[in-house]
XYZ file of C-alpha atoms in Angstrom:
645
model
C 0.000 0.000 0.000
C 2.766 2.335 0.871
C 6.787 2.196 1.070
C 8.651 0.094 3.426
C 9.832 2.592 6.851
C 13.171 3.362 6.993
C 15.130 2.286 9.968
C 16.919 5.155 10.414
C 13.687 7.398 10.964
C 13.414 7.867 14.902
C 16.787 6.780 15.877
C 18.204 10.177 14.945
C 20.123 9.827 11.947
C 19.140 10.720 8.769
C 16.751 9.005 6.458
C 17.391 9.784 3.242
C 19.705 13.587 3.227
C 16.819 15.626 4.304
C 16.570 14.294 8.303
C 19.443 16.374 9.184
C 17.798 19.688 8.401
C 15.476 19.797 10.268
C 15.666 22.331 13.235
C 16.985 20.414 16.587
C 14.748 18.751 19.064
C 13.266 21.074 21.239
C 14.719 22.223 24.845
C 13.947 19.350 27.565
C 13.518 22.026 29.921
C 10.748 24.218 30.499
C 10.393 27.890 31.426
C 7.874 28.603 33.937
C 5.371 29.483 31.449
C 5.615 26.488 29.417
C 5.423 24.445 32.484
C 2.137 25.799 33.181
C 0.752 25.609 30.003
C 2.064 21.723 30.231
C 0.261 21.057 33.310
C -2.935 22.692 32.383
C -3.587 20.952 29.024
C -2.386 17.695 30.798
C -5.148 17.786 33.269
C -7.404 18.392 30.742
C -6.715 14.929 28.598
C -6.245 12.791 31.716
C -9.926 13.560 32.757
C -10.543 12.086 29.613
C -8.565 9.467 29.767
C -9.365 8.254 33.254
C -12.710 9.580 34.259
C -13.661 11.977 36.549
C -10.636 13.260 38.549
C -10.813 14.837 42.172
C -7.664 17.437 42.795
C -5.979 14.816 45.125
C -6.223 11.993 42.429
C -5.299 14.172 39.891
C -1.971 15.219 41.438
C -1.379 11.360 42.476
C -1.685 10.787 38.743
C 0.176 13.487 37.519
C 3.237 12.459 39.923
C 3.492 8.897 37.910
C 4.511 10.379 34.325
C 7.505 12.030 32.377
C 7.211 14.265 29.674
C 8.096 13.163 26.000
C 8.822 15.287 23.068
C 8.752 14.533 19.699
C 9.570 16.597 16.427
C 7.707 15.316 13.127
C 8.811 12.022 11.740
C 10.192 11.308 14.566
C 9.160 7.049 16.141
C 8.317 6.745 19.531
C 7.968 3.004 19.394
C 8.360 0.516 16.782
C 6.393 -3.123 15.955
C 7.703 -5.339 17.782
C 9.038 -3.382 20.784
C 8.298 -4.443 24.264
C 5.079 -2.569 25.750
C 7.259 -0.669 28.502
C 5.173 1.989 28.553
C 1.736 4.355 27.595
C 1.659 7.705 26.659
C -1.170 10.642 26.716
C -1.024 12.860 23.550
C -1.114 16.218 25.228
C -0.230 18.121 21.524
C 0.815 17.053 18.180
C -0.230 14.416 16.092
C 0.819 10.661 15.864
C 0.258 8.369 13.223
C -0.083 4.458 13.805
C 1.697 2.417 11.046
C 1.507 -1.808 10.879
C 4.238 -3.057 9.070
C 3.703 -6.253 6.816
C 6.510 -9.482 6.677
C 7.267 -7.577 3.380
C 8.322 -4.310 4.630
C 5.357 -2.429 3.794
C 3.317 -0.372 5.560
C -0.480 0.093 5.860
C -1.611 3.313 7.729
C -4.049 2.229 11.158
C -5.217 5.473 12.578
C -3.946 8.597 13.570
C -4.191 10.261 17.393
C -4.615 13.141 18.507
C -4.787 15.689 21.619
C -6.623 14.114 24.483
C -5.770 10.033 22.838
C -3.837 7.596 24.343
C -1.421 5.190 22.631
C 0.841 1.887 23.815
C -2.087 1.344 26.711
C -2.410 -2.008 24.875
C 0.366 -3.634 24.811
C 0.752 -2.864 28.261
C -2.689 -4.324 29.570
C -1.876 -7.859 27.128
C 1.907 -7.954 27.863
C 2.504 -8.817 24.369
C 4.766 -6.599 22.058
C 3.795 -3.482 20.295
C 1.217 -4.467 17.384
C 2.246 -1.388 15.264
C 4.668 1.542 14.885
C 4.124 5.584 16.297
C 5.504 7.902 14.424
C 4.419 11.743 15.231
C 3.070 13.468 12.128
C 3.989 16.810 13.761
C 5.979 18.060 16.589
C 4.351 16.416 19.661
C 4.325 16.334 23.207
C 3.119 13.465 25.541
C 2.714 12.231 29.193
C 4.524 9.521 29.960
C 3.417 6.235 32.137
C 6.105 3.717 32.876
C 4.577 0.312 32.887
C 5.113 0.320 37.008
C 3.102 3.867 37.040
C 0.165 3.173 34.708
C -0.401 -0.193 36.696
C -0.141 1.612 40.071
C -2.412 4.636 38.783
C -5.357 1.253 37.909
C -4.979 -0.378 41.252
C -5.533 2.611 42.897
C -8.090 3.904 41.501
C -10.325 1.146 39.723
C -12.660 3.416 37.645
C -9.622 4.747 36.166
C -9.273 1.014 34.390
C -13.313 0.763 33.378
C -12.282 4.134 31.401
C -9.162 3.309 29.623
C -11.341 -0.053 28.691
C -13.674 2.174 26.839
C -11.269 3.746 25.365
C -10.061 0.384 24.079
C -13.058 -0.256 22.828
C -13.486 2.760 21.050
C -10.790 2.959 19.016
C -11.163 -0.683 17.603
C -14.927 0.138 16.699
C -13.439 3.188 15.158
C -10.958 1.563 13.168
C -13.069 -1.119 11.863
C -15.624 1.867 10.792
C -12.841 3.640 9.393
C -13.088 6.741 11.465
C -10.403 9.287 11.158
C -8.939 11.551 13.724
C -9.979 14.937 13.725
C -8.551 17.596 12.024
C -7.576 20.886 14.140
C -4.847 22.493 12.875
C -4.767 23.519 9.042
C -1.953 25.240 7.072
C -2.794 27.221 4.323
C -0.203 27.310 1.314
C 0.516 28.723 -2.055
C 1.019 26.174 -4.129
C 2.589 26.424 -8.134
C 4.412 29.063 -9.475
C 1.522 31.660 -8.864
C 0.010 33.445 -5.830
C -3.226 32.821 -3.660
C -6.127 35.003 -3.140
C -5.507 37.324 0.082
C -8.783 36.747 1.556
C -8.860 32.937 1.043
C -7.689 31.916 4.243
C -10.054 34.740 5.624
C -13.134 32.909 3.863
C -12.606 29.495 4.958
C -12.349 30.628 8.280
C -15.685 32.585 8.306
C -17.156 29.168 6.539
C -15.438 27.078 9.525
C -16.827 28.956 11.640
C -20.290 27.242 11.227
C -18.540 24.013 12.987
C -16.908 25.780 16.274
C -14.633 28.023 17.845
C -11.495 29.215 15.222
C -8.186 30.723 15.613
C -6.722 32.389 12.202
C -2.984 33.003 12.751
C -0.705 34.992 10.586
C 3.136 35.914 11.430
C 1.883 39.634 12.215
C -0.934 38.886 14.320
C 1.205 35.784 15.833
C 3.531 38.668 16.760
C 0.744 41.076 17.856
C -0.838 39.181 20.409
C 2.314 38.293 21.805
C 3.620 41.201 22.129
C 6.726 40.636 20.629
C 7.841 41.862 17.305
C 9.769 39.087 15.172
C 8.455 36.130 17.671
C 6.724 34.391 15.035
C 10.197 33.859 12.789
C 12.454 32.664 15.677
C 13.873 29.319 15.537
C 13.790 26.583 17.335
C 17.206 27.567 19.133
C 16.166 31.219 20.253
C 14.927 31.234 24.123
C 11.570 32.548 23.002
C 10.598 29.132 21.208
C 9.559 27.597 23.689
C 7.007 30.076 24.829
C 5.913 30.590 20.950
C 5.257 26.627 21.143
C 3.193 26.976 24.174
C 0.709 29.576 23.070
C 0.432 27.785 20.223
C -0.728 24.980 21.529
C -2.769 26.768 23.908
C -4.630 28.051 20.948
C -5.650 24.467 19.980
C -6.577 23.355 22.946
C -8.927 26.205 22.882
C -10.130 26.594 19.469
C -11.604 23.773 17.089
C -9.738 25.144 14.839
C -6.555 26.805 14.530
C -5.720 28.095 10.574
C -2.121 29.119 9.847
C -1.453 31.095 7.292
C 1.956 31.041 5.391
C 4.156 33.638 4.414
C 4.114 33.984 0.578
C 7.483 32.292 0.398
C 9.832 30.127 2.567
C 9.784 31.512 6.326
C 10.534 30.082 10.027
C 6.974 31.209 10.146
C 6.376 28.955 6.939
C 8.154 26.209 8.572
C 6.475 26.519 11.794
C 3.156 26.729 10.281
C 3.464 23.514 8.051
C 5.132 21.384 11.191
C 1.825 22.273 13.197
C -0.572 21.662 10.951
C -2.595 18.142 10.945
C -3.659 18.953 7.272
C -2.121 20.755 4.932
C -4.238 22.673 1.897
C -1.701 24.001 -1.200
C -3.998 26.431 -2.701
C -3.279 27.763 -6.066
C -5.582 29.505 -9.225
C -6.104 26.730 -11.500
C -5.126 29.074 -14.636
C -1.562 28.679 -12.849
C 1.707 27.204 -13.886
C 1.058 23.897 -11.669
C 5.097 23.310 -11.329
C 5.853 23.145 -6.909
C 6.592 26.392 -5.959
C 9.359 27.401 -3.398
C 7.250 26.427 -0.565
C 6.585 23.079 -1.702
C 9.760 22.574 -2.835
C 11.127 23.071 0.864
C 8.285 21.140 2.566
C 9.400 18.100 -0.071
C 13.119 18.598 1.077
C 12.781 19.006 4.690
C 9.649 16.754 5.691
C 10.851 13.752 6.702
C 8.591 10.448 4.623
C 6.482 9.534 7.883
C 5.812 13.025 8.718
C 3.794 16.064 7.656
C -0.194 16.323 7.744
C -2.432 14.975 4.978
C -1.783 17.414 1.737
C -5.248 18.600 -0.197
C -5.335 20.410 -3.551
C -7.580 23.074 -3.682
C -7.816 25.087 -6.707
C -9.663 28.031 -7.096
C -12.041 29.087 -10.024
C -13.174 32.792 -10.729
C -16.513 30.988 -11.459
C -18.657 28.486 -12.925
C -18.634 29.961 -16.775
C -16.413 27.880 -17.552
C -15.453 23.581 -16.076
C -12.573 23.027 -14.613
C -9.318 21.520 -17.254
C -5.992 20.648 -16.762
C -6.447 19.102 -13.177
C -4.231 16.372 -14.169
C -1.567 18.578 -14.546
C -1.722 19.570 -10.884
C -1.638 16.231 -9.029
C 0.901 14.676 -11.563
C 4.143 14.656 -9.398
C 1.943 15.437 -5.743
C 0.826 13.089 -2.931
C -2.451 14.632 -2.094
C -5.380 12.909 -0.120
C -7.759 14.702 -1.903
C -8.166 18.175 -4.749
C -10.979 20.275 -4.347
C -12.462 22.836 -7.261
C -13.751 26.420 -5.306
C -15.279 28.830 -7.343
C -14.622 32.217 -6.046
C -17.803 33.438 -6.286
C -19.290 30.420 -4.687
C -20.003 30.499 -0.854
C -21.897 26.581 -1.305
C -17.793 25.714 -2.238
C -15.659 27.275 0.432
C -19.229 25.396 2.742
C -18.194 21.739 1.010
C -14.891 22.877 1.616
C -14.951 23.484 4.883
C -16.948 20.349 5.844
C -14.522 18.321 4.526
C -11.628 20.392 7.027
C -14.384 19.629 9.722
C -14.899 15.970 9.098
C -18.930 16.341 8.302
C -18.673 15.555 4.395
C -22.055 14.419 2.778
C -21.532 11.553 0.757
C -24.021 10.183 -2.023
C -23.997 6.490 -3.653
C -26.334 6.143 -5.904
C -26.873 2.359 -6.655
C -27.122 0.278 -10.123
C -30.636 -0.520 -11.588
C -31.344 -0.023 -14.969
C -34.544 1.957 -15.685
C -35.192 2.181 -11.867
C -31.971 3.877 -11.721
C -33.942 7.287 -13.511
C -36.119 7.580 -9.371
C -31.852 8.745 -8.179
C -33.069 12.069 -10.339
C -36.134 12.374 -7.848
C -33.733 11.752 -4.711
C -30.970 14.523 -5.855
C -34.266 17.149 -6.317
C -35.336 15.615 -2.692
C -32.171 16.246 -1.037
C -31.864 19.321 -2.552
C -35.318 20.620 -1.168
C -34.417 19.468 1.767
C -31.323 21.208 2.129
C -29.137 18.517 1.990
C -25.747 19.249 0.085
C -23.708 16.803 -1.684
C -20.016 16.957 -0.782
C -18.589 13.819 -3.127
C -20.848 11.064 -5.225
C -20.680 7.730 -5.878
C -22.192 4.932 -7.621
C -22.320 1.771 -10.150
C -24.070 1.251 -13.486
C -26.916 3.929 -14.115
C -26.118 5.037 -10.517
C -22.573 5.863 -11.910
C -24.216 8.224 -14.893
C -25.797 9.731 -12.627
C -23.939 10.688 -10.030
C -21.353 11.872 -13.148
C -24.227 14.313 -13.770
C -24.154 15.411 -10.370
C -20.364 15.850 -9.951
C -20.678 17.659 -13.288
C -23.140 20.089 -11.720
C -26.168 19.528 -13.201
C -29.468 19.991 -11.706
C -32.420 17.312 -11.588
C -34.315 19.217 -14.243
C -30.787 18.566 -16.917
C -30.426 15.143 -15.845
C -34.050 14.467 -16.677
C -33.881 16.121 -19.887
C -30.874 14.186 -20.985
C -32.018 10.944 -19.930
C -35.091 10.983 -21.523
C -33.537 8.990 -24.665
C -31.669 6.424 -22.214
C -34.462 3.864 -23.412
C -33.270 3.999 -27.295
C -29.801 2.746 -26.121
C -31.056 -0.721 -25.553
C -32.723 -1.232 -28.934
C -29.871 -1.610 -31.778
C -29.972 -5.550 -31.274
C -26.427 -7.058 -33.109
C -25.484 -10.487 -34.113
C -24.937 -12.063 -30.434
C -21.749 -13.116 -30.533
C -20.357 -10.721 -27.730
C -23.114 -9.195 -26.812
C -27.242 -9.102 -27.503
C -27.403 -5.372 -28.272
C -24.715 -3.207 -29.742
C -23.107 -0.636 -27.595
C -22.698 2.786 -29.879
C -26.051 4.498 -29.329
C -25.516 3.863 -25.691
C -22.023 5.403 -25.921
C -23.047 8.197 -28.032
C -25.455 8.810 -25.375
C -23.113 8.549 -22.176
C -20.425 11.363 -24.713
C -23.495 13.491 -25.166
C -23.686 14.040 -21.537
C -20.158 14.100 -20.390
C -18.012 14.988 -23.883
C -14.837 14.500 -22.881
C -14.699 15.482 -18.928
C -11.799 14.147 -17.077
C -13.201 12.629 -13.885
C -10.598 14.665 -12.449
C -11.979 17.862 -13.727
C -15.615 17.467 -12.119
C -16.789 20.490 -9.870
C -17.387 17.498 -6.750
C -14.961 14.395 -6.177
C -16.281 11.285 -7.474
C -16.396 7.723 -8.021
C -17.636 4.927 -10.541
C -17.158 1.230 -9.821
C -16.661 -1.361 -12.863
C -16.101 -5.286 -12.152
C -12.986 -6.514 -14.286
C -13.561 -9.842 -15.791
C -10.342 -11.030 -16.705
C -9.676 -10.557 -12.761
C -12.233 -11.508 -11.019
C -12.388 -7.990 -9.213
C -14.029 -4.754 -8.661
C -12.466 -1.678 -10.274
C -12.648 1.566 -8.588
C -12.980 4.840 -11.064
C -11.138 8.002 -9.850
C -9.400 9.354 -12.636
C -9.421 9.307 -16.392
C -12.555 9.870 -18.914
C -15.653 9.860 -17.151
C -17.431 8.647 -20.119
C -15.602 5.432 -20.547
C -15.672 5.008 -16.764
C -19.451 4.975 -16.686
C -19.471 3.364 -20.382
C -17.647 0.500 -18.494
C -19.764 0.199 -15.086
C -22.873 0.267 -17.230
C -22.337 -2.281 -19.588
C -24.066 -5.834 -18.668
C -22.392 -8.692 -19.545
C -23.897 -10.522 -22.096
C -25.986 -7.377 -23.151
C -23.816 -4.848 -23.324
C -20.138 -5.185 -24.913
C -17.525 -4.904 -22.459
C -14.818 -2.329 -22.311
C -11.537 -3.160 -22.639
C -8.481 -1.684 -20.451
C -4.786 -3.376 -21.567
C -6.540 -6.278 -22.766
C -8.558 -7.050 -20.072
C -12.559 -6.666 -20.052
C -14.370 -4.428 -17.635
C -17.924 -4.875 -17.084
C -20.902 -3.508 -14.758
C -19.894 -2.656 -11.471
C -23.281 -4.173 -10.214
C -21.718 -8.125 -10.646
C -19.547 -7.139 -7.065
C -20.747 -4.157 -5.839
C -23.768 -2.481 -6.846
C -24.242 -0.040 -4.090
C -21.053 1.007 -2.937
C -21.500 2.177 -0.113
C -18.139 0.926 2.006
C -16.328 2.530 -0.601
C -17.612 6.128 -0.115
C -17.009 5.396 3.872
C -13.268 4.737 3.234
C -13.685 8.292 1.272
C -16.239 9.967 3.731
C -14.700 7.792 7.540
C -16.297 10.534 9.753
C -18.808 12.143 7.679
C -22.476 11.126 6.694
C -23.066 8.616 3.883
C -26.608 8.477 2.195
C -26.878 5.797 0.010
C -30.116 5.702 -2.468
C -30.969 1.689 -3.745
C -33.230 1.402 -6.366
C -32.843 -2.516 -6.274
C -36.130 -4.493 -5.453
C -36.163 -7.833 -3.049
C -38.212 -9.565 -5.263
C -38.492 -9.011 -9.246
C -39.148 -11.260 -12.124
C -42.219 -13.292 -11.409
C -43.436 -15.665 -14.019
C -47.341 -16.043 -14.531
C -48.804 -19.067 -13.304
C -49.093 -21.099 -17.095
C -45.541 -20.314 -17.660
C -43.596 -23.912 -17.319
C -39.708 -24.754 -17.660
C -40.198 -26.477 -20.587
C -42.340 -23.868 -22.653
C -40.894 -22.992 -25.623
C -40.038 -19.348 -26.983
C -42.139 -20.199 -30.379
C -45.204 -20.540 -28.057
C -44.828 -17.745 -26.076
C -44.056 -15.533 -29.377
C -47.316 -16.663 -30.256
C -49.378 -16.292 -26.659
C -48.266 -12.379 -27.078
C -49.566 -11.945 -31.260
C -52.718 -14.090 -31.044
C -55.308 -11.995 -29.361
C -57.467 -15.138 -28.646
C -54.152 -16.869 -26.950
C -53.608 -16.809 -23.318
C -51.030 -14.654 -22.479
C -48.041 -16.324 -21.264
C -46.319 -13.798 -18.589
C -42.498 -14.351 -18.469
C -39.998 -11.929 -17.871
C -37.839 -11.108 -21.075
C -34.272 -12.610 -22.415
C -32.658 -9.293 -21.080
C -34.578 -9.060 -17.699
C -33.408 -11.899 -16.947
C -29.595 -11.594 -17.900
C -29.791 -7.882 -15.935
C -31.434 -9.385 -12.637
C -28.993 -12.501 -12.772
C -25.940 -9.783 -13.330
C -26.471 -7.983 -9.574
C -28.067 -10.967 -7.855
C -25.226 -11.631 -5.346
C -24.870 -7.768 -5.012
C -28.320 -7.501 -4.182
C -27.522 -10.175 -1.152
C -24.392 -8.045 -0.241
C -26.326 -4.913 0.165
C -28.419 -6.641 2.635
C -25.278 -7.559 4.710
C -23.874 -3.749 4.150
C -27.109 -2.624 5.309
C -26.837 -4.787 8.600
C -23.284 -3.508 9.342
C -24.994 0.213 8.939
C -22.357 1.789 6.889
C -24.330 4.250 5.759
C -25.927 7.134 8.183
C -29.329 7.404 5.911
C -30.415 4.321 3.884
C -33.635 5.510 0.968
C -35.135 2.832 -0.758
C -36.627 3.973 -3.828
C -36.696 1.253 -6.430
C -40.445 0.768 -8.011
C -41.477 -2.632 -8.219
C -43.901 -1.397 -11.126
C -40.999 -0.539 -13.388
C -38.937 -3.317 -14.771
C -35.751 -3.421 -15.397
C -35.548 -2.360 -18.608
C -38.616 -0.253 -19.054
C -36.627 2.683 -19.604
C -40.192 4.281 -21.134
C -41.454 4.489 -17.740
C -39.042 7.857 -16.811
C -41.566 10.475 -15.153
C -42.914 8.007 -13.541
C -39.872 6.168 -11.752
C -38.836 9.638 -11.186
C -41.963 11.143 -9.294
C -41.475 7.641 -7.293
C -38.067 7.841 -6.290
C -39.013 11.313 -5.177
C -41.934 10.810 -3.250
C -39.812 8.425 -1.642
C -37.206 10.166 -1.036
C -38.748 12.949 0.231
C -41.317 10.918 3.080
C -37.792 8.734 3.936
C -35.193 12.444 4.497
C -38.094 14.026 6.532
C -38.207 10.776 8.714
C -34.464 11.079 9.203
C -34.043 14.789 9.655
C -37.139 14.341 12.441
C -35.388 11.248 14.171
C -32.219 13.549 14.334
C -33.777 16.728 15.838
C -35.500 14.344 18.133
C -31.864 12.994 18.810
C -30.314 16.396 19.527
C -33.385 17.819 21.822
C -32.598 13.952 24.328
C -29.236 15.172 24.314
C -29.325 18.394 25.298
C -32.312 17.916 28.117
């Protein structure tokens, strides 16, 4: 998944030329100040950590540890390292790492303020089951193995709340939940300059989710008092007090937002080393080569440390779509990119949720015609005030939620859907395939032309099952037509697409609602997913036998004194036999409750294919919609008024 660690990293020589350049590790000694600061934010997180805390318990608790610091990238334990201890994040970031017989790495979790780490090896006596590195400069609490046992013996609740903590973090990292972002740097990325008041408007939109600090080098310097404090180094006496206010600041604020110099800075440096995620912002008309900035955070970050890198780049407006995206992430390791029109306050919103951890996911599941009811359940959500943050989906699910990462509204989807039906009538010689596939391309290029997925207005997704492999196929980059030409495209009806040689069909053999993907995209936020599937579909009439012939049933439906004979059709069949065990996973998906707000809108009246059946599936899927989001939006107010009683 990633590259194998190198040994070197924590032990204090360098990794790979750059480890030596960073400043040195900060003084072990405290001023005064700092001290005080320490011992403040320390109570805080061990009230946390082990309950309720009287002042004579607390001070009992606080005489067992040792402080720890760590710079970025530096380990404080490795796999395989005897539990000796457990530490209390007090500020900073850490990032779990398992290590594979192989020497790679796969990323567990990352911890933050207020989050223990090592408690478990300590409790089983078995070696450490992963590797700590700190992201950013970090300090911790220390609890020799001696301390943290004497700390649970004498005081027994203390152990029923480190247990829940246990328990949390394992339901959180089978769920996929990510650690809170709270401190976010804000840099110019490329060769060009950001907006002045971008930092300003993300903080007004962050706002909405709590408390914010926005920190420059001049108002760093300002509220301090003391001219030039922001650009000391990590050697000048003042430092350490710079450190502690800083991290006073988060432990105050939800968010802090640090804003960089325009070029290379101690400030700069500072900012980048604090920050938990890191947005290089940038006009997309730009020249997308790194600028200096990035160029020194590539040079002096060591590999296992730095926060989470997001592209955002920013758009006068919506005149025109975005282009050249793939220029920008070529040659970056970015978590996410993000388009922000200017002159959009619904972007720097999604934008800001997505800082904040509250993204609103959408997978839209496969169907055929019953697919169309997804345009009823984007007009839904949109009446009800619902915003879509990133979309997802498989077979006409994938179409459209292109359309709706493209920006269209309900009323454009409908209008260019309305053909859809035509697409499945050219009937070929079946060698490959029952129906030929160029009216139903022509259709999927008259929608999205040639629209990198890259370049859509909200992140998205398409999923595809590859043949040759056995596998599902998950659609991020590259033409969006040809990634929804692929996850449509039945076997057996539709011709498949080929990639190298090897034949990708629809998504909806493996995975027709995808809805653990979107979590691993959307761990903390909320996930709707919208299934148009039916339980039960395709019933045969009761004079239908195995052994009927087609000849006879030909002539049951052209005789008007025959019986009808009702049987579902050739292609019915093949499309309901193509997302069978998919329609059986979704049922397991839906047990494990991976997504926040489940709508069922599939129609039972409309088959499969009855693509002539449009206003109506659509009116149904938003009727449905709309009785199923008020239910949910009423169950959560309900929610939040028991809370707060």
């Amino acid at each position: 998944m990633v590259r194998p660690l190198p040994d070197e990293v924590g032990r204090g020589a360098p990794d790979d030329g750059r480890r030596q350049l960073a400043p040195a590790r900060l003084p072990a000694v405290p001023t005064p100040v700092v001290a005080r600061v320490r011992r403040s934010h320390l109570t805080r997180h061990l009230g946390h950590v082990f309950g309720p805390l009287n002042d004579q318990v607390l001070g009992d608790i606080e005489a067992e540890h040792e402080w720890v610091t760590l710079r970025g990238g530096e380990r404080l334990f490795r796999q395989g390292d005897d539990g000796d201890a457990a530490y209390v994040l007090v500020s900073g970031r850490l990032r779990v790492i398992a290590e594979g017989p192989d020497g790679t790495t796969q990323m567990l979790n990352e911890v933050g303020p207020g989050e223990t780490v090592g408690e478990m090896a300590l409790l089983t006596r078995e070696p450490r089951s992963a590797t700590v590195h700190a992201v950013r400069d970090s300090e911790l609490a220390r609890f020799s193995r001696a301390a943290f046992e004497r700390v649970l013996d004498r005081y027994p609740r203390a152990a029923t709340a480190v247990a829940r903590i246990i328990a949390t973090r394992l339901r959180q990292q089978t769920a996929g939940v990510r650690s809170r972002v709270q401190t976010v740097a804000v840099v110019g990325a490329g060769a060009g300059s950001r907006p002045a008041d971008f930092s300003s408007r993300l903080c007004e939109a962050l706002r909405r989710h709590g408390p914010i600090q926005h920190l420059t080098a001049e108002r760093v310097d300002a509220r301090l008092g003391r001219p030039g404090i922001a650009q000391c180094s990590d050697e000048d006496p003042d430092a350490l007090n710079l450190v502690a206010w800083l991290n006073d600041q988060e432990m105050e604020h939800r968010f802090v937002v640090y804003e960089t110099d325009a070029g290379w800075s101690p400030w700069t440096h500072r900012a980048v080393r604090q920050a938990d995620l890191v947005l290089l912002v940038a006009q997309a008309g730009d020249d997308p080569a790194p600028g200096e900035i990035e160029r020194e955070m590539a040079r002096r970050t060591p590999p296992t440390a730095g926060g989470v890198q997001s592209l955002v780049l920013l758009h006068r407006d919506a005149s025109s779509r975005p282009t050249g995206t793939e220029r920008w992430l070529a040659g970056r390791r970015l978590g996410r990119h993000h388009h922000v029109r200017l002159d959009s306050a619904a972007d720097f919103s999604r934008l800001a949720r997505f800082v904040a951890g509250c993204e609103i996911g959408l997978v839209l599941g496969g169907g055929g015609a019953r697919g169309l009811a997804h345009v009823g359940v984007v007009r839904a959500l949109a009446e009800a005030g619902i915003p879509i943050d990133l979309v997802g989906g498989t077979s006409a699910g994938a179409v459209l939620a292109g359309g709706v990462a493209l920006g269209l509204d309900h009323a454009t989807i409908l209008s260019t859907w309305r053909a859809s039906h035509r697409s499945f009538h050219h009937f070929t010689f079946p060698v490959v395939s029952l129906v030929t596939a160029r009216a139903m391309t022509k259709l999927i290029a008259s929608i999205f032309g040639d629209t990198l997925i890259e370049n859509l207005w909200l992140p998205y997704f398409c999923i595809s099952t590859n043949l040759s492999r056995a596998e599902p196929v998950i659609h991020r980059r590259g033409a969006l037509s040809r990634a929804c030409r692929a996850s449509i495209g039945l076997p057996g009806i539709v011709p498949p697409v080929t990639d190298d040689g090897e034949l990708l069909v629809d998504g909806g053999l493996l995975n027709n609602l995808p809805v653990d993907v979107m979590r691993t995209f959307c761990p903390s936020g909320t996930v709707i997913a919208a299934d148009v599937s039916v339980p039960v579909d395709l019933v045969a009439g009761a004079n239908y036998t195995s052994d009927l012939s087609g000849w006879r049933i030909l002539w049951s439906r052209i005789n008007p004194f025959a019986e009808r004979i009702e049987v579902p059709g050739i292609l019915s069949i093949l499309t309901r036999a193509a997302v069978v065990r998919s329609v059986s996973a979704e049922e397991q998906m839906k047990m494990k409750g991976l997504a926040d707000l489940y709508l069922q809108v599939g129609s039972k009246a409309c088959g499969i294919m009855d693509f002539g059946s449009a206003e109506q599936v659509i009116e149904f899927g938003y009727a449905a919609a709309t009785r199923q989001i008020a239910q949910w939006q009423g169950a959560a107010s309900l929610r939040a008024l028991q809370v707060g009683a």
